[in-house]
mmCIF file of C-alpha atoms in Angstrom:
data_model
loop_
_atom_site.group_PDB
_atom_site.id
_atom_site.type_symbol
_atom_site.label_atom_id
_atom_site.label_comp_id
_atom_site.label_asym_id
_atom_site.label_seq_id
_atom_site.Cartn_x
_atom_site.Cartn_y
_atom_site.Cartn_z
ATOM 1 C CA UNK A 1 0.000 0.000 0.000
ATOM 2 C CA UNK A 2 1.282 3.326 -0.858
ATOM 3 C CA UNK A 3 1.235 5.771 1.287
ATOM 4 C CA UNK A 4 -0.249 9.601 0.624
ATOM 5 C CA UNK A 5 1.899 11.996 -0.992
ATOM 6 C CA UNK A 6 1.922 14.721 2.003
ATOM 7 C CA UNK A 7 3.135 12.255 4.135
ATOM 8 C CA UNK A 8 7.017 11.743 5.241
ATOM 9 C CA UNK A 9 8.057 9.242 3.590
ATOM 10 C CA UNK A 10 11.116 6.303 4.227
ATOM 11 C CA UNK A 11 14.471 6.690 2.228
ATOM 12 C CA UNK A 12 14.084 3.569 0.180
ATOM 13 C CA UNK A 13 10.449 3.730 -0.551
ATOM 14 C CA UNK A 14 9.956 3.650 -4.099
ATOM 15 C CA UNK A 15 8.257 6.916 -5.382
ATOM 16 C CA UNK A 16 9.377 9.132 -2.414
ATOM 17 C CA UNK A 17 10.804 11.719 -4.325
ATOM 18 C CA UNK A 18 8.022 11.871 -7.476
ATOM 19 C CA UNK A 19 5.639 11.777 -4.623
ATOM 20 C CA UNK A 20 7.597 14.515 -2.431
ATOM 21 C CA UNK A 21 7.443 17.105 -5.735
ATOM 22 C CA UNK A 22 3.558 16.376 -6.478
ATOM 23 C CA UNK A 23 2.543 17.202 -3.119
ATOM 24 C CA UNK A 24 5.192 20.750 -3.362
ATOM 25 C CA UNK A 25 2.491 21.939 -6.082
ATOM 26 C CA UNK A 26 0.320 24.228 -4.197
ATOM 27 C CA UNK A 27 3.245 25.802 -2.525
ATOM 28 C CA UNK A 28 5.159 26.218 -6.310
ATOM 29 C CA UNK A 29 1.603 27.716 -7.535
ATOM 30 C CA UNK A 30 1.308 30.396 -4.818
ATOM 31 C CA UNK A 31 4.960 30.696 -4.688
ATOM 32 C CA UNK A 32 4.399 32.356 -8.163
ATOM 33 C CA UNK A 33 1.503 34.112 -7.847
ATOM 34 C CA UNK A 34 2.955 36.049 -5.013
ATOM 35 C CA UNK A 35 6.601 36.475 -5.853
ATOM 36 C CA UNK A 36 6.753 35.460 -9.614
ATOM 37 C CA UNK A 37 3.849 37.672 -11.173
ATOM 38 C CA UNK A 38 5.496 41.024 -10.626
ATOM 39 C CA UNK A 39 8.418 39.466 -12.725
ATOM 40 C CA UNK A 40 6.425 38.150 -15.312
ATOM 41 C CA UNK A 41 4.126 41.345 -15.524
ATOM 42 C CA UNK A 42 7.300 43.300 -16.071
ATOM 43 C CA UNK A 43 8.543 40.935 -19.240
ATOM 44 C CA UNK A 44 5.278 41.068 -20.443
ATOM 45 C CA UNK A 45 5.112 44.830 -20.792
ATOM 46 C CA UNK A 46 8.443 44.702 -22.386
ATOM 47 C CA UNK A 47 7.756 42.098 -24.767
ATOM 48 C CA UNK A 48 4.251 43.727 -25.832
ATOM 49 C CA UNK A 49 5.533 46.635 -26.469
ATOM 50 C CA UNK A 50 7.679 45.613 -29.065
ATOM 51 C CA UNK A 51 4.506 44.389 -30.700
ATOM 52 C CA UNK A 52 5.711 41.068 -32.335
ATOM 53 C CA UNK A 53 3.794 39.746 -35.333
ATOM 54 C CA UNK A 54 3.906 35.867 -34.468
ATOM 55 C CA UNK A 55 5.207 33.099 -32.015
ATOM 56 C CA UNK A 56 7.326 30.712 -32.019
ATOM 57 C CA UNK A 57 7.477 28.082 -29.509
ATOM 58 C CA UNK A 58 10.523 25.832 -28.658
ATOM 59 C CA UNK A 59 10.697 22.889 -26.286
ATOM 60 C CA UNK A 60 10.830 19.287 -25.775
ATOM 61 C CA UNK A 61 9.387 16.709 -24.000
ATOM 62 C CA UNK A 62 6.781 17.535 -20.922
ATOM 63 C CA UNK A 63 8.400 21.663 -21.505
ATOM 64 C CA UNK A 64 6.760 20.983 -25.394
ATOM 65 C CA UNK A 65 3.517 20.307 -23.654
ATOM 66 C CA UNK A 66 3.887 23.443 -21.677
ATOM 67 C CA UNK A 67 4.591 24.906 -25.252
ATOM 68 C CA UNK A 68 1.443 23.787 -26.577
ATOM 69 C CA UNK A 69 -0.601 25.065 -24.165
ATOM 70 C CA UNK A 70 1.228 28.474 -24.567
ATOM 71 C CA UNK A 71 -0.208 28.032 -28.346
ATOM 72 C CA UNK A 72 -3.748 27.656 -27.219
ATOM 73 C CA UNK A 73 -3.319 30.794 -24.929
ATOM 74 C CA UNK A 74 -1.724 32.939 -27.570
ATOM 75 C CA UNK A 75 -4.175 32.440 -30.425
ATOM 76 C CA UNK A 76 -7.155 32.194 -28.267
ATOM 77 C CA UNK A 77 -6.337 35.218 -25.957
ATOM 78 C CA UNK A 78 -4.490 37.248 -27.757
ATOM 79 C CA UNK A 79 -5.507 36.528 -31.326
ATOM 80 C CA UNK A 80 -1.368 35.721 -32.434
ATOM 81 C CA UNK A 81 -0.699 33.419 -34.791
ATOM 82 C CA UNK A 82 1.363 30.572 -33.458
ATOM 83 C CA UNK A 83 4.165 27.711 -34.218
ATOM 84 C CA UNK A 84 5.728 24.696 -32.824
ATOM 85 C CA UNK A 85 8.868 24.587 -34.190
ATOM 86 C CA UNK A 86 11.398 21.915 -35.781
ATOM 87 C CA UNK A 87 14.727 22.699 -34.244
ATOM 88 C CA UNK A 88 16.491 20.651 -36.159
ATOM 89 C CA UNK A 89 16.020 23.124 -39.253
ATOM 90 C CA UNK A 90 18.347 25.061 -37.511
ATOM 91 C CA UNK A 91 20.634 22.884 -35.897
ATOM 92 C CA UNK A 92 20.769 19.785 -37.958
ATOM 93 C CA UNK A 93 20.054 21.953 -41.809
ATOM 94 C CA UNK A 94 21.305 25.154 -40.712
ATOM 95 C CA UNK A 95 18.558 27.088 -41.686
ATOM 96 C CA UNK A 96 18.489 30.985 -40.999
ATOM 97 C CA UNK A 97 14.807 31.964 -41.510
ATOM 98 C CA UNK A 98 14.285 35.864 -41.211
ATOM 99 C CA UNK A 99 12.699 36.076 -37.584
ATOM 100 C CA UNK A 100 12.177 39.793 -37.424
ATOM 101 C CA UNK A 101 9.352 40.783 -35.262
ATOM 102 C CA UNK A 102 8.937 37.457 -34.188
ATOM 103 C CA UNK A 103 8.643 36.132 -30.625
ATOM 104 C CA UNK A 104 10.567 32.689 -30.100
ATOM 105 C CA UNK A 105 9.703 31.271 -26.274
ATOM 106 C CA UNK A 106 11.761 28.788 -25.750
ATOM 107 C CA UNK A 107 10.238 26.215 -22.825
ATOM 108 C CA UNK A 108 12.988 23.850 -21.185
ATOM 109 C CA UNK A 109 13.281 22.871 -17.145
ATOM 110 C CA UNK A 110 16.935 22.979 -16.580
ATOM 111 C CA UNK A 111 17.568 25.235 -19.484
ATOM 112 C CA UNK A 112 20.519 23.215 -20.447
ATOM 113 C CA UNK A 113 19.550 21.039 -23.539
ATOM 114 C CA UNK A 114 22.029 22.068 -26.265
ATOM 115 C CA UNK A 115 19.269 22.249 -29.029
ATOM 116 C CA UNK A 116 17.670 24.256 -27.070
ATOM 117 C CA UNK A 117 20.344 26.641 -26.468
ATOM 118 C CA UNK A 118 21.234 26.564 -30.324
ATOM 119 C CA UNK A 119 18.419 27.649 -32.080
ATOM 120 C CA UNK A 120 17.602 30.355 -29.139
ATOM 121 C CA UNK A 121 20.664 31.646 -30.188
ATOM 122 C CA UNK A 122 20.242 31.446 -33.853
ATOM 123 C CA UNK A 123 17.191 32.791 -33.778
ATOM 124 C CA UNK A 124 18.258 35.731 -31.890
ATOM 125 C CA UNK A 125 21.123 36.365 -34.252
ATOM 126 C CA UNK A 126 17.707 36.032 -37.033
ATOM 127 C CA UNK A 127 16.179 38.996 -35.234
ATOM 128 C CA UNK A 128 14.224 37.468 -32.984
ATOM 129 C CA UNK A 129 12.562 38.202 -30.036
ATOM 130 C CA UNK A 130 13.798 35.995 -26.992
ATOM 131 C CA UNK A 131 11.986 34.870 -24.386
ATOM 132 C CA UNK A 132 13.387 31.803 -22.230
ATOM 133 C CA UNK A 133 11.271 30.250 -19.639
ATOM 134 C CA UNK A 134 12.804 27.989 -17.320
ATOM 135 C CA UNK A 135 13.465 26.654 -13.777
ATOM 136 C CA UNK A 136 16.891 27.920 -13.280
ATOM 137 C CA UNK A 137 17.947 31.615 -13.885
ATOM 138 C CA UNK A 138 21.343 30.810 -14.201
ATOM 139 C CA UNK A 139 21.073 28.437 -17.353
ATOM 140 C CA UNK A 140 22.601 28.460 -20.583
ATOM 141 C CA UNK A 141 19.436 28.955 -22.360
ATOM 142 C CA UNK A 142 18.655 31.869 -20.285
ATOM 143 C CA UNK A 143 22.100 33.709 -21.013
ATOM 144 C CA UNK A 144 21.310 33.319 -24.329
ATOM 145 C CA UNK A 145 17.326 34.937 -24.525
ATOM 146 C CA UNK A 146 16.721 38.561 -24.157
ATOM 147 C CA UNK A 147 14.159 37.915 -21.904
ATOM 148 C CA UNK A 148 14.026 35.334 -19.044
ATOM 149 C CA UNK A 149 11.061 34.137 -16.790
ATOM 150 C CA UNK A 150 11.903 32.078 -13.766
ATOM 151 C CA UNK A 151 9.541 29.277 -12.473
ATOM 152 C CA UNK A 152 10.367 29.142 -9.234
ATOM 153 C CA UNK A 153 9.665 25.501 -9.124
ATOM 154 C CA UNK A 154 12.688 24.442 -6.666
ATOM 155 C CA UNK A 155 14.948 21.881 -6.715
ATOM 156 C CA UNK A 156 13.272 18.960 -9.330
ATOM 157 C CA UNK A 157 14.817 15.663 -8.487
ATOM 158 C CA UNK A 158 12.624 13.096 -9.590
ATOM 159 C CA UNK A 159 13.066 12.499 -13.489
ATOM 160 C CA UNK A 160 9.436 12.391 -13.899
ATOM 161 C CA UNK A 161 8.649 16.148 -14.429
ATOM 162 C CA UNK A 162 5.235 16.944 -11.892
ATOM 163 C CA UNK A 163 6.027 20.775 -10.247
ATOM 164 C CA UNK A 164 7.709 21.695 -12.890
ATOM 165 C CA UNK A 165 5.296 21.122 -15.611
ATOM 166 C CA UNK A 166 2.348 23.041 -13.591
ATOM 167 C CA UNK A 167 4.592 26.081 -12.375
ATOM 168 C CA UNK A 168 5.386 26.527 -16.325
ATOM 169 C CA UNK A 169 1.436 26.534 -17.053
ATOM 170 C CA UNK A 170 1.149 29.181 -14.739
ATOM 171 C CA UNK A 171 4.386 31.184 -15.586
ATOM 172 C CA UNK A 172 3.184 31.150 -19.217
ATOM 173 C CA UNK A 173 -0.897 31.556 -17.998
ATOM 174 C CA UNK A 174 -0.185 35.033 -15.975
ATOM 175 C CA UNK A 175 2.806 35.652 -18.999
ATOM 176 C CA UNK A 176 -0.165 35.805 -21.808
ATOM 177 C CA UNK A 177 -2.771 38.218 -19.451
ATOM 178 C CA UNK A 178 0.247 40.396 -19.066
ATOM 179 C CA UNK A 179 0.296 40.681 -22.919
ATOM 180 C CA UNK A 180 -3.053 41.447 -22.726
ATOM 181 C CA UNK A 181 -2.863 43.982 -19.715
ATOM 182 C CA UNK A 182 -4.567 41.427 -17.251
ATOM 183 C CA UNK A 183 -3.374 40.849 -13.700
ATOM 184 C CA UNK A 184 -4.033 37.037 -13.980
ATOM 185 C CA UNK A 185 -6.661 37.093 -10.949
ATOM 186 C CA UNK A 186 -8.415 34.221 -11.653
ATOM 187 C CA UNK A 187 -5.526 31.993 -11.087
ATOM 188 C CA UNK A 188 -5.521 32.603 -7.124
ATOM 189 C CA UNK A 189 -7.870 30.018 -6.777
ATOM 190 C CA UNK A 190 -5.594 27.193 -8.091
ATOM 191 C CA UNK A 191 -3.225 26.507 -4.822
ATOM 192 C CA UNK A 192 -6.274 25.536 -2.823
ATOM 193 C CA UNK A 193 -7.695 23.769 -5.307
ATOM 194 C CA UNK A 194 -4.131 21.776 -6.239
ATOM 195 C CA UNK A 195 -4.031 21.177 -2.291
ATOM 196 C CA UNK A 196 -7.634 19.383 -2.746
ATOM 197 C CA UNK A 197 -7.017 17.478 -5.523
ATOM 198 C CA UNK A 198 -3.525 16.186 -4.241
ATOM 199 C CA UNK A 199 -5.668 15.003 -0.836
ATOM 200 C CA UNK A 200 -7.491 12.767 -2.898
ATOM 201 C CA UNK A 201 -5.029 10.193 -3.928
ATOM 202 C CA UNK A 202 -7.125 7.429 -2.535
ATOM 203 C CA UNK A 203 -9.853 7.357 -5.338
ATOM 204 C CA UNK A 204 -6.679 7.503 -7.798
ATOM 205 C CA UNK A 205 -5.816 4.456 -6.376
ATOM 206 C CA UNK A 206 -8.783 2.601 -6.668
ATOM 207 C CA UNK A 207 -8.470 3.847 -10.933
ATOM 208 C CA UNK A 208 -4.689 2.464 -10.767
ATOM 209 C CA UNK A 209 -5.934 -0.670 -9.214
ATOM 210 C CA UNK A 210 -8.505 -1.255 -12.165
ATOM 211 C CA UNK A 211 -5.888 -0.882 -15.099
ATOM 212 C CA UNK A 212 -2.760 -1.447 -13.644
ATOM 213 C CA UNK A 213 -2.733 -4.487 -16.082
ATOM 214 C CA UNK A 214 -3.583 -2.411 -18.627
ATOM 215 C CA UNK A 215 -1.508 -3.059 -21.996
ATOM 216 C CA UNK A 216 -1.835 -0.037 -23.344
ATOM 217 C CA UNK A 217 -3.649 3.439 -23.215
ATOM 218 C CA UNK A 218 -5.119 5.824 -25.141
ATOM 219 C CA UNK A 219 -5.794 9.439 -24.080
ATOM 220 C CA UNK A 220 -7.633 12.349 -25.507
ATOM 221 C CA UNK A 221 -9.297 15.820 -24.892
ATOM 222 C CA UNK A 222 -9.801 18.849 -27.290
ATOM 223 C CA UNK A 223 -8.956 22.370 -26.901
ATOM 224 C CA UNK A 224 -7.450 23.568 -23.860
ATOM 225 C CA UNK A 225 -7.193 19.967 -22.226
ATOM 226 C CA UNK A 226 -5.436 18.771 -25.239
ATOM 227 C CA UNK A 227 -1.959 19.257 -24.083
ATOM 228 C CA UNK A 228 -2.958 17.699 -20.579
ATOM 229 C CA UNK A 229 -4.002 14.475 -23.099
ATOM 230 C CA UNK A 230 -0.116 14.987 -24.155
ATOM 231 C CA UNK A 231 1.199 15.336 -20.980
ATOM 232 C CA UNK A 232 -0.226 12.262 -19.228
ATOM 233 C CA UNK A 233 0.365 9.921 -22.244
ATOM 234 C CA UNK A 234 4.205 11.257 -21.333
ATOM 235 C CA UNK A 235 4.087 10.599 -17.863
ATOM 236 C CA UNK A 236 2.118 7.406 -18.109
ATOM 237 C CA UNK A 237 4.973 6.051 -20.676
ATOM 238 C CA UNK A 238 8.152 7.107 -18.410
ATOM 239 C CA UNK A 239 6.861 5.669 -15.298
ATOM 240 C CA UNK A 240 5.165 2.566 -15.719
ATOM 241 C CA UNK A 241 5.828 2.127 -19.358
ATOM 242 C CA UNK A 242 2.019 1.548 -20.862
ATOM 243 C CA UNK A 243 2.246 2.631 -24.038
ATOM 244 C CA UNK A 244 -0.174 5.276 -24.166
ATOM 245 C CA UNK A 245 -1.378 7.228 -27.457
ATOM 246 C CA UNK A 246 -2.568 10.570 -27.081
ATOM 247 C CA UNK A 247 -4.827 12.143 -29.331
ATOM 248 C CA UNK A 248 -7.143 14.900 -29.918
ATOM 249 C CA UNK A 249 -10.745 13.994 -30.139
ATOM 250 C CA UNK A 250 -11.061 15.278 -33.801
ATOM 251 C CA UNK A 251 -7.916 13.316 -35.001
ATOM 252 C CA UNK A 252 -9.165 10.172 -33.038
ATOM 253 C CA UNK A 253 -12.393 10.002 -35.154
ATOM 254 C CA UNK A 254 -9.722 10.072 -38.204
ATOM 255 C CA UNK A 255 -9.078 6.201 -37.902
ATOM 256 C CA UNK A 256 -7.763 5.395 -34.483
ATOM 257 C CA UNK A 257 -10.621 5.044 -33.254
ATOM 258 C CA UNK A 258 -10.068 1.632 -34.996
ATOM 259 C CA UNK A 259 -7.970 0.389 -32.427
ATOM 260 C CA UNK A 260 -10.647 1.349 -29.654
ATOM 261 C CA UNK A 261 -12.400 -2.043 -27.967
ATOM 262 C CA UNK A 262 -13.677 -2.951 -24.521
ATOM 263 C CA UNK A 263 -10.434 -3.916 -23.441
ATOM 264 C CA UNK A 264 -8.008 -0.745 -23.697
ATOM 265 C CA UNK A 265 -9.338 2.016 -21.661
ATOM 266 C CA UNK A 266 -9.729 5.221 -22.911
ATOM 267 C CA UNK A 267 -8.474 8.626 -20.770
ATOM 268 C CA UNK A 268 -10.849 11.485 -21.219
ATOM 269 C CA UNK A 269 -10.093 14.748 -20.456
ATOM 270 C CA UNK A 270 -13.249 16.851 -20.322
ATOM 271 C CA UNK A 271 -12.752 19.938 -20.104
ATOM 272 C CA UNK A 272 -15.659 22.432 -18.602
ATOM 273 C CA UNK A 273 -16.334 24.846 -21.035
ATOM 274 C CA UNK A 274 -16.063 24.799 -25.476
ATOM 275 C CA UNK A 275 -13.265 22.313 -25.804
ATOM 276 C CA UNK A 276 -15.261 19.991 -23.551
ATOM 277 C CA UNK A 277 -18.480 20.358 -25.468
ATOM 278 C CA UNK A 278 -16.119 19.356 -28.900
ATOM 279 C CA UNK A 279 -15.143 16.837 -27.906
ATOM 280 C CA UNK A 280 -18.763 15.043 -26.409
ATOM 281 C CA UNK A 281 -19.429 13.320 -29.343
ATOM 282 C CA UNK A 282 -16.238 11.857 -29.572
ATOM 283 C CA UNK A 283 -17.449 10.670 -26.057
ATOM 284 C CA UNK A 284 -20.679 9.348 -27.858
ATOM 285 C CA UNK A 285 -18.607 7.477 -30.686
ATOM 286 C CA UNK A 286 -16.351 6.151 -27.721
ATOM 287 C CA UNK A 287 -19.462 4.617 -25.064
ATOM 288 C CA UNK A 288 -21.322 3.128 -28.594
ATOM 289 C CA UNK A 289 -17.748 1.409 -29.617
ATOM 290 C CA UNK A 290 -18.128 -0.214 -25.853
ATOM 291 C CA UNK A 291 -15.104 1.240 -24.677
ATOM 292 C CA UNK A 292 -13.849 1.404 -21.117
ATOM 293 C CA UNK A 293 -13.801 5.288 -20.470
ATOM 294 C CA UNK A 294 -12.396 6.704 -17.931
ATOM 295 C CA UNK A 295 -13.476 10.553 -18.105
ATOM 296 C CA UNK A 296 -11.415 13.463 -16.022
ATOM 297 C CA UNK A 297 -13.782 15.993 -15.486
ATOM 298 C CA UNK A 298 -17.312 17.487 -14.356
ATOM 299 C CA UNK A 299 -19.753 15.033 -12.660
ATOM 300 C CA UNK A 300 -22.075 14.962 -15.312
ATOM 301 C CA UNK A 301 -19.444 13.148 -17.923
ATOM 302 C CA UNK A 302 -18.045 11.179 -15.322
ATOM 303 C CA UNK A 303 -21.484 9.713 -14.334
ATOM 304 C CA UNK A 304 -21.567 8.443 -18.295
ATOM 305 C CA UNK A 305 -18.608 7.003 -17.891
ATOM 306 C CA UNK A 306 -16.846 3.477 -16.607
ATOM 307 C CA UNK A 307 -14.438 5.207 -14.256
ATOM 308 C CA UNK A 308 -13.522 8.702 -13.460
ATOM 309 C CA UNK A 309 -12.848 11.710 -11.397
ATOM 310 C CA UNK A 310 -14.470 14.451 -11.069
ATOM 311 C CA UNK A 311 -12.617 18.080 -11.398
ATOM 312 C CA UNK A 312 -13.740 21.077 -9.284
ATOM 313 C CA UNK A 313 -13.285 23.358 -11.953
ATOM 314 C CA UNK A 314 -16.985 25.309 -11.371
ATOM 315 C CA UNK A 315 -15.953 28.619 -11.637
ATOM 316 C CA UNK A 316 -12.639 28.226 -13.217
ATOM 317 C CA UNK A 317 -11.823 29.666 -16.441
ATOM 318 C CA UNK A 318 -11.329 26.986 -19.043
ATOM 319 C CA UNK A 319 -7.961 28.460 -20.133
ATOM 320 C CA UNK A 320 -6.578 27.403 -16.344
ATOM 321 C CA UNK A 321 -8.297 24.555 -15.924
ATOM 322 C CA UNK A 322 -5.081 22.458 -17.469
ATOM 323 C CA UNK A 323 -3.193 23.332 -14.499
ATOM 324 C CA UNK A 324 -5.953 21.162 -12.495
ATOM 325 C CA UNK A 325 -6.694 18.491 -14.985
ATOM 326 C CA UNK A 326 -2.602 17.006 -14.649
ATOM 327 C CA UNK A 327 -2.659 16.624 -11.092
ATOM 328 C CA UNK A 328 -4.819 13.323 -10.837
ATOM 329 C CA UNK A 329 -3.470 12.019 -13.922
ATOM 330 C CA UNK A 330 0.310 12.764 -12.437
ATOM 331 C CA UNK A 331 -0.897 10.805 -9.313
ATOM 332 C CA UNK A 332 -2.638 7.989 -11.893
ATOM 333 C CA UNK A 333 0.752 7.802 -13.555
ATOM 334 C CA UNK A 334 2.582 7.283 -9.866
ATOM 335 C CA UNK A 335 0.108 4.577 -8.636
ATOM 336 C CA UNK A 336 -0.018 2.535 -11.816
ATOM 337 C CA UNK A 337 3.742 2.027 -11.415
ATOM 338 C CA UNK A 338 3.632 1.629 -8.171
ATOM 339 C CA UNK A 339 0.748 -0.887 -8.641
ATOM 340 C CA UNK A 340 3.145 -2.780 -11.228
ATOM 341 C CA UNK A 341 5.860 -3.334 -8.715
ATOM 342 C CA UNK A 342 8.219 -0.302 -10.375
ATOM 343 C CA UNK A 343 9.644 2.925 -9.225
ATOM 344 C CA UNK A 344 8.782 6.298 -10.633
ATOM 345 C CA UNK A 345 11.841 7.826 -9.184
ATOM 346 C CA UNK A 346 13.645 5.391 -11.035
ATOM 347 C CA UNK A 347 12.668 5.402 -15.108
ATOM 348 C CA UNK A 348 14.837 3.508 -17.017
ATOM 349 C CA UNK A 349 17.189 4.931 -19.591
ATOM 350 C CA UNK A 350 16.218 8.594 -18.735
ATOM 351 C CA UNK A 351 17.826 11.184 -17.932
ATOM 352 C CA UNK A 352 17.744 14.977 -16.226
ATOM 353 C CA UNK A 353 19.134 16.912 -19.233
ATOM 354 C CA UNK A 354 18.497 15.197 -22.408
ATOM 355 C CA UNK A 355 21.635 16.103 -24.657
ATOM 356 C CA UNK A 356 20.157 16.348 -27.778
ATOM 357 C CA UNK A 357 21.929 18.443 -30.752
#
């Protein structure tokens, strides 16, 4: 039996330190919203004044989630035209598009990935804007951005990325309303709300128990919960190694809902609001195909469900309910391993800083 994550735990008990940084989550929120915002309000009145003409977003891994949601954000807030980019145009081709006017946010943890840090620099030296937006000030990838916006995540030991991945939704959340000349008010809810979610890791369990013999996973959400789809397929892969396929809801009609039977369950992420209401009748297509759904969400989805959880996201905007929707799904990815015998702390060939070029 595992044991919560606010609880001390024992040295060599698997999980400690995946569990430790889950539970640091409310304090990492309000850390932010009371000494991170004035910082962030400051680059964003910088950055809007130089009135850039599109984004470019740069990341890897759980930061390219964090990247994605930025995307959503941008376009629907703000109206900017967006794109993920391919750094190895730069670094592998050496291509030198012209980036005048453009914003390039770069999204990495440690700051340290050398891809990364390459095409931040080139695209400075294109005439870019720079923005990096990290967990440690002192970083390679920040030396080389214009503009820098600390976390303030702490320490991140475990290799599975939890506080780190929710502290950059924010960060980038109260970044965008500073664009916009917003204070980012609505987000004071969320370090109450993480602290709620967090204290219900028993009925996690009880969803861990029920698939933790699961073969494989597939995940999917629209709109704003579509990077949360991303992110938990991640996490759900490094820990207990299910392969999980995420999708969004309008690409999973596209043929893989094929692969969809009674046996794999299906992860729902509903959320409350438009993107939730685009994807219900993928939820339709999903409960006539017989599927096991498991739907993270409001009560009225979860009660058509198999399984689920329900979100306390009345109230919330739907643009921060992402920060909300990872937590149970971080905690689903921890118990399922731990329900399989493994350690979370201890993902095999994985690493801190991935040195990619």
């Amino acid at each position: 039996m595992t044991a919560p994550t606010t609880d001390p735990r024992s040295d060599d008990l698997p999980g400690r330190i995946m569990a430790g940084e889950m539970a640091e989550q409310p304090a990492v929120l309000r850390r932010i919203l009371d000494a991170g915002a004035p910082r962030i309000q400051e680059v964003a009145r910088e950055v809007a004044a130089r009135k850039p003409r599109f984004v470019l977003l740069t990341a890897r891994g759980t930061s390219d989630n964090a990247a994605l949601y930025a995307k959503y954000l941008l376009e629907i807030r703000l109206g900017l035209p967006c794109g993920l980019t391919s750094m190895s145009t730069t670094t592998a081709y050496g291509a030198r598009p012209d980036l005048t006017d453009v914003l390039v946010i770069t999204v990495s943890r440690s700051g340290g990935s050398p891809d990364l840090v390459a095409s931040t620099q080139a695209a400075r030296e294109a005439g870019a804007l720079t923005l990096a937006v990290t967990n440690n000030p002192d970083s390679p990838l920040a030396a080389v951005s214009e503009f820098h916006i600390d976390i303030l995540a702490g320490p991140e030991k475990a290799l599975p990325a939890t506080k780190t991945y929710t502290a950059s939704l924010l960060a980038l959340y109260l970044f965008v309303e500073g664009l916009r000349g917003g204070d980012g008010a609505p987000a004071k809810v969320l370090p109450d709300l993480a602290g709620r979610l967090l204290a219900r890791q028993d009925e996690v369990r009880t969803l861990a128990a029920r698939y933790r013999f699961a073969e494989r996973m597939v995940i999917t959400s629209r709109g704003y919960g579509y990077p949360t789809a991303k992110e938990a397929a991640l996490k759900l892969m490094e820990t207990s190694y299910i392969p999980a396929l995420s999708y969004s809801g309008a690409d999973l009609l596209h043929g893989p809902l094929a692969m969809v039977d009674n046996v794999s369950p299906v992860i729902a992420v509903v959320t409350d609001g438009k993107g939730g209401a685009a994807l219900r009748p993928v939820l339709d297509r999903l409960r006539g195909r017989g599927a096991d759904l498991v739907v993270i969400g409001p009560e009225d989805q979860v009660e058509q469900a198999s399984a689920g959880f329900v979100l306390p996201t009345g109230g919330v905007p739907e643009e921060l309910q992402p920060i909300l929707e990872i937590i149970p799904l971080q905690l689903l990815a921890y118990e399922v391993t731990i329900a399989r015998g493994q350690d979370p702390d201890a993902p095999r060939a994985l690493a801190k800083v991935t040195q990619t070029h």
